[in-house]
PDB file of C-alpha atoms in Angstrom:
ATOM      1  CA  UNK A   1       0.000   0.000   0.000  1.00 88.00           C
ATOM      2  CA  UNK A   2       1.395   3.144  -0.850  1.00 93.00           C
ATOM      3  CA  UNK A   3       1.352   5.661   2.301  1.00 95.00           C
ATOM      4  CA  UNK A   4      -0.054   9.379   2.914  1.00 95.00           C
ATOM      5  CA  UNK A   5       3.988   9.800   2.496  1.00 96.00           C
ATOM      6  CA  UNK A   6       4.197   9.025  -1.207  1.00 96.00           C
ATOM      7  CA  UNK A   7       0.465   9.799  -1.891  1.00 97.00           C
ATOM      8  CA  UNK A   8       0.929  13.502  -0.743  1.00 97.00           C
ATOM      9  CA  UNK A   9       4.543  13.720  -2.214  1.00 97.00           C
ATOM     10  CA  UNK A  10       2.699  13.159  -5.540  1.00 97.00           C
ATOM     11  CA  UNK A  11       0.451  15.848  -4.839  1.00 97.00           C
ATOM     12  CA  UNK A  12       3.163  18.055  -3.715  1.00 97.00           C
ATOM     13  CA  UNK A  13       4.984  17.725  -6.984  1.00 97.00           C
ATOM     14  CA  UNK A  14       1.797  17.940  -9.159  1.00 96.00           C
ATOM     15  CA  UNK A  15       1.048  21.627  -7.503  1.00 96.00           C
ATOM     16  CA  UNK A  16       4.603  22.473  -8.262  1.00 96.00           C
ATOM     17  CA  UNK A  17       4.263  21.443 -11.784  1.00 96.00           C
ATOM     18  CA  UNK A  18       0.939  23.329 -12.126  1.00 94.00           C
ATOM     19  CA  UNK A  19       2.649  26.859 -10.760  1.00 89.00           C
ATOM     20  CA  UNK A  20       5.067  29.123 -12.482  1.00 70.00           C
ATOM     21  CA  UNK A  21       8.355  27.811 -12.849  1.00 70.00           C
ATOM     22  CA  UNK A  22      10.489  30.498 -12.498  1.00 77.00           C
ATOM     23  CA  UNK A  23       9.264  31.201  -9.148  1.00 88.00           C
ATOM     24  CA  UNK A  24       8.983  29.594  -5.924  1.00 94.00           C
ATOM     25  CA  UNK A  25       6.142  28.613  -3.865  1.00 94.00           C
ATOM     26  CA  UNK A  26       5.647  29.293  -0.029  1.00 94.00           C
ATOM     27  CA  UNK A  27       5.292  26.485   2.002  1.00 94.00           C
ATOM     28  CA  UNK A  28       1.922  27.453   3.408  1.00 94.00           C
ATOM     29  CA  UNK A  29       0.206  28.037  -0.103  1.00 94.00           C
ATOM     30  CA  UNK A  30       1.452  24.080  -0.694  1.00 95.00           C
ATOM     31  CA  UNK A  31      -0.281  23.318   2.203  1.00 96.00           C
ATOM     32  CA  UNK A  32      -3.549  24.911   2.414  1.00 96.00           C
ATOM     33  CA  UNK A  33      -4.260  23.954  -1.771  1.00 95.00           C
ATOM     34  CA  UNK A  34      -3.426  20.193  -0.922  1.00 95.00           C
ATOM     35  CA  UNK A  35      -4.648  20.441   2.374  1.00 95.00           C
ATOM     36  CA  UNK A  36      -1.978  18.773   4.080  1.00 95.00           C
ATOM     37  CA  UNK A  37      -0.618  20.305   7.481  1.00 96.00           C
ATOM     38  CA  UNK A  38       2.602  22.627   7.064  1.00 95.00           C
ATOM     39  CA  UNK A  39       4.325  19.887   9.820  1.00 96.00           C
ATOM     40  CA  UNK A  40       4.234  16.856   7.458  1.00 96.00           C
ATOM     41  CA  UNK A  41       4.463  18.743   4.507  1.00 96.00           C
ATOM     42  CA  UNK A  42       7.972  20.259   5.544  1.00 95.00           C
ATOM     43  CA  UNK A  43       8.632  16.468   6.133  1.00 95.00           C
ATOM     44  CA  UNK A  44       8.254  15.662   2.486  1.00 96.00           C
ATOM     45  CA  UNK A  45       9.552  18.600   0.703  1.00 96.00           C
ATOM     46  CA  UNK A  46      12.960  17.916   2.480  1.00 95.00           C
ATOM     47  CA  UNK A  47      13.188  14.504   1.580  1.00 96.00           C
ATOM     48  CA  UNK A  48      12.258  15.987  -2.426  1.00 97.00           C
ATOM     49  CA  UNK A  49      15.285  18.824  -1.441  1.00 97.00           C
ATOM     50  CA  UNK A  50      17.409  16.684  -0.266  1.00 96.00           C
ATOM     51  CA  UNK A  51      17.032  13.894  -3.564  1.00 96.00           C
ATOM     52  CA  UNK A  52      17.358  16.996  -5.770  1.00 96.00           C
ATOM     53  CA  UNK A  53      13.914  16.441  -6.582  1.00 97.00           C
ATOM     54  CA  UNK A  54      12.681  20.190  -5.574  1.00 97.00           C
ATOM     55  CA  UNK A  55      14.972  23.807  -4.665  1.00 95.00           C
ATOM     56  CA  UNK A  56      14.024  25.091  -1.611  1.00 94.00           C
ATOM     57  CA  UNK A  57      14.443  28.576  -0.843  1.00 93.00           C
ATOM     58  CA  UNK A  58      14.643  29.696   2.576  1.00 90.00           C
ATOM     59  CA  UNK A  59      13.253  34.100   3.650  1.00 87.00           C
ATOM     60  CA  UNK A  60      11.125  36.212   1.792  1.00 87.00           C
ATOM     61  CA  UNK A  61      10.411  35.331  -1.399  1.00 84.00           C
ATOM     62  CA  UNK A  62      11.532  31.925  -0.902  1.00 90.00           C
ATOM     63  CA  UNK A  63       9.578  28.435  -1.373  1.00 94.00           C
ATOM     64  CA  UNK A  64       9.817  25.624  -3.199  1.00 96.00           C
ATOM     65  CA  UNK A  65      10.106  24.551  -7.019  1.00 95.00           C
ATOM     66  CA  UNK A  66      10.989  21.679  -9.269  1.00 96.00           C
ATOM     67  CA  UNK A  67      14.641  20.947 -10.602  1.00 95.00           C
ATOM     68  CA  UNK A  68      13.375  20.160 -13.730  1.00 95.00           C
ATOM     69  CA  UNK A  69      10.850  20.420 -16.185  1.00 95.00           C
ATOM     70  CA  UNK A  70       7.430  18.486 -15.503  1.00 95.00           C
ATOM     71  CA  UNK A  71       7.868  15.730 -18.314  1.00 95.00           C
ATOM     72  CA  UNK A  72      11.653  14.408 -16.834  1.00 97.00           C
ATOM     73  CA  UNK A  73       9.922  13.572 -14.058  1.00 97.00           C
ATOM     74  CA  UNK A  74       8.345   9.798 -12.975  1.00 97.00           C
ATOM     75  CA  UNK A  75       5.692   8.812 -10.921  1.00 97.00           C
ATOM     76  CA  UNK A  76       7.992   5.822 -10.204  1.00 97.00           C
ATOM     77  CA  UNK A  77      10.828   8.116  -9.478  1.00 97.00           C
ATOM     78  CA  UNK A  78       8.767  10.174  -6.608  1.00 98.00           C
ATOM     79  CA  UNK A  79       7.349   7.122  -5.283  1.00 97.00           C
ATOM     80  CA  UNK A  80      10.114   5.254  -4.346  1.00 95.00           C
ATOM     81  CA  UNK A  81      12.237   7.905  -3.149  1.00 95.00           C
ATOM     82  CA  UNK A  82       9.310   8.508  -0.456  1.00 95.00           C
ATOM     83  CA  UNK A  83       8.081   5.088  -0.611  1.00 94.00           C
ATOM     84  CA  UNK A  84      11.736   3.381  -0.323  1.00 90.00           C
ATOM     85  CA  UNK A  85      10.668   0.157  -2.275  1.00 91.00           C
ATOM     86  CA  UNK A  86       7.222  -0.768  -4.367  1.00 93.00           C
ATOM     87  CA  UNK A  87       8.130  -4.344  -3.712  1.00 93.00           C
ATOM     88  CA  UNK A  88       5.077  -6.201  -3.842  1.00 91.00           C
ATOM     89  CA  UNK A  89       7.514  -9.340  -1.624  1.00 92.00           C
ATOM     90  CA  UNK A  90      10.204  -8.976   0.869  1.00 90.00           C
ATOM     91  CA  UNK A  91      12.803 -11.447  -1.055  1.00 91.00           C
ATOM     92  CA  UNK A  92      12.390  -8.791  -4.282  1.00 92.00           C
ATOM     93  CA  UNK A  93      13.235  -5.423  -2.404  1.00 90.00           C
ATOM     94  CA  UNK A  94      16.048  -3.866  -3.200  1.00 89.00           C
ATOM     95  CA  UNK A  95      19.177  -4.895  -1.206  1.00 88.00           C
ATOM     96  CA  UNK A  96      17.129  -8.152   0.148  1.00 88.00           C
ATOM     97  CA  UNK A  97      18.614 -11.503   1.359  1.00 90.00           C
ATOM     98  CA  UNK A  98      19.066 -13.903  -0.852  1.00 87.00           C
ATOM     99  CA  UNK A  99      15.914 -16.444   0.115  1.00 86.00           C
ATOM    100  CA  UNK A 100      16.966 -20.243   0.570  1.00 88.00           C
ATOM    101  CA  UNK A 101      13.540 -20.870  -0.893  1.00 90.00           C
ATOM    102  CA  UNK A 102      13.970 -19.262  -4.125  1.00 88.00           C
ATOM    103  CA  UNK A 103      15.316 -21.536  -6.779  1.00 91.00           C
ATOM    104  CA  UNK A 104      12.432 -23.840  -6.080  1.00 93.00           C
ATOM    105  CA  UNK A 105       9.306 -20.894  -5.000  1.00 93.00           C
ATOM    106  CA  UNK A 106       6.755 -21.464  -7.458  1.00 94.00           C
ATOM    107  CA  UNK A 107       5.222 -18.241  -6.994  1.00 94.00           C
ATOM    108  CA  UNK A 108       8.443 -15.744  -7.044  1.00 94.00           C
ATOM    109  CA  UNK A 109       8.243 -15.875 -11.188  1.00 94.00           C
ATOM    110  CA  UNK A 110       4.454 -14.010 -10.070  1.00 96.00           C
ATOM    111  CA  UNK A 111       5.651 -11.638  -8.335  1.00 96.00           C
ATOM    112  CA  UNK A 112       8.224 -10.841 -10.198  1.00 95.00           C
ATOM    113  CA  UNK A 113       5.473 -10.588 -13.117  1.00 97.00           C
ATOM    114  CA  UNK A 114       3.798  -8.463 -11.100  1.00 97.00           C
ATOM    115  CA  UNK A 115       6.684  -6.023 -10.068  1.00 96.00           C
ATOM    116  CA  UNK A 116       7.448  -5.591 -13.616  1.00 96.00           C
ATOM    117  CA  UNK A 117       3.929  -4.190 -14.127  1.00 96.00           C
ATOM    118  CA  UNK A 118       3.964  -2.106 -11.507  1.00 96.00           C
ATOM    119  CA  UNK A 119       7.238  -0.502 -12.467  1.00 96.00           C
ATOM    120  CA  UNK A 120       6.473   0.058 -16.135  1.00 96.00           C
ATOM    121  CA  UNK A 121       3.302   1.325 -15.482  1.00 95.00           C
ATOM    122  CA  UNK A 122       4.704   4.198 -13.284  1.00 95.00           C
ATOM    123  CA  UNK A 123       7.160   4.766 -14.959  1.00 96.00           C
ATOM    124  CA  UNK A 124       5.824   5.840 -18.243  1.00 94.00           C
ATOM    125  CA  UNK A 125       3.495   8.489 -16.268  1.00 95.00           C
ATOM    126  CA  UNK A 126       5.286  11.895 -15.713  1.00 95.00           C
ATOM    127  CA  UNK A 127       4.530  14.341 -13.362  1.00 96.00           C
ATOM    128  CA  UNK A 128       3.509  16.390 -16.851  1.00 94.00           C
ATOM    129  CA  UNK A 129       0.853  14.102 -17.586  1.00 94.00           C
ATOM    130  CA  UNK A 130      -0.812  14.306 -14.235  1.00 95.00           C
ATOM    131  CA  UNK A 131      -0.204  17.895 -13.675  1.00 93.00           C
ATOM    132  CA  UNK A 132      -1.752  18.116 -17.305  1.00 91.00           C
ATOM    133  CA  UNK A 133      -4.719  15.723 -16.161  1.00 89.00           C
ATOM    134  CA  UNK A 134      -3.624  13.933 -19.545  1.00 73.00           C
ATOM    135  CA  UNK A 135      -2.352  10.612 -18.378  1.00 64.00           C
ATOM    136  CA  UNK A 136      -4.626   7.924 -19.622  1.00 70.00           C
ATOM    137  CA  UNK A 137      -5.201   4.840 -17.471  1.00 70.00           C
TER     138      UNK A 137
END
């Protein structure tokens, strides 16, 4: 299940990519449009600073904006830097164990099915498209 963490941070970034991009954007206009409190939100948005995802801006006239333009960015990308892993099993994070059971797990070549669909379908939708409202799903 994807948490309020990556679910907002997507929401975050989607604002962003709707406001002008030679600006930046106050903290508390971010929050009261996605109505998310100011405490959490500062929460994400340094987590998007630190991964170069977003500039942050610190005194008057200072904010937040994207490092890039709208269409370089993934949903996949934002997601598992907030997320850490999509994983939909332990043994296919990334990093993981090697699992004993493996070699003869009937059900790994599944989920591995299924990660594969997970990944290229958020990967091929950019913050553009949903800041656009013209990703088709």
């Amino acid at each position: 299940m994807i948490s309020t963490k990556g679910r907002y941070a997507l929401r975050v970034m989607v604002d962003l990519a709707q406001q002008d991009r030679d600006g930046y954007i106050p903290l508390g206009e971010i929050a009261s449009r996605q109505e998310i409190s100011e405490k959490y939100l500062e929460i994400i948005l340094k987590i998007l600073v630190k991964e170069k995802l977003l500039k942050g801006l610190r005194g008057k006239g200072g904010g937040y904006r994207l490092t890039r333009s709208p269409s370089e960015y993934t949903v996949w990308e934002i997601l598992t830097l907030t997320e850490g892993t999509l994983a939909t099993v332990a043994c296919l994070a990334p990093n993981a164990e090697d699992c004993a059971r493996s070699p003869k797990c009937r059900t790994l070549p599944m989920w591995k099915g299924f990660d594969k669909m997970v990944y290229e379908y958020f990967s091929h939708i950019t913050l553009e498209d949903l800041a656009r409202g013209s990703a088709t799903f």
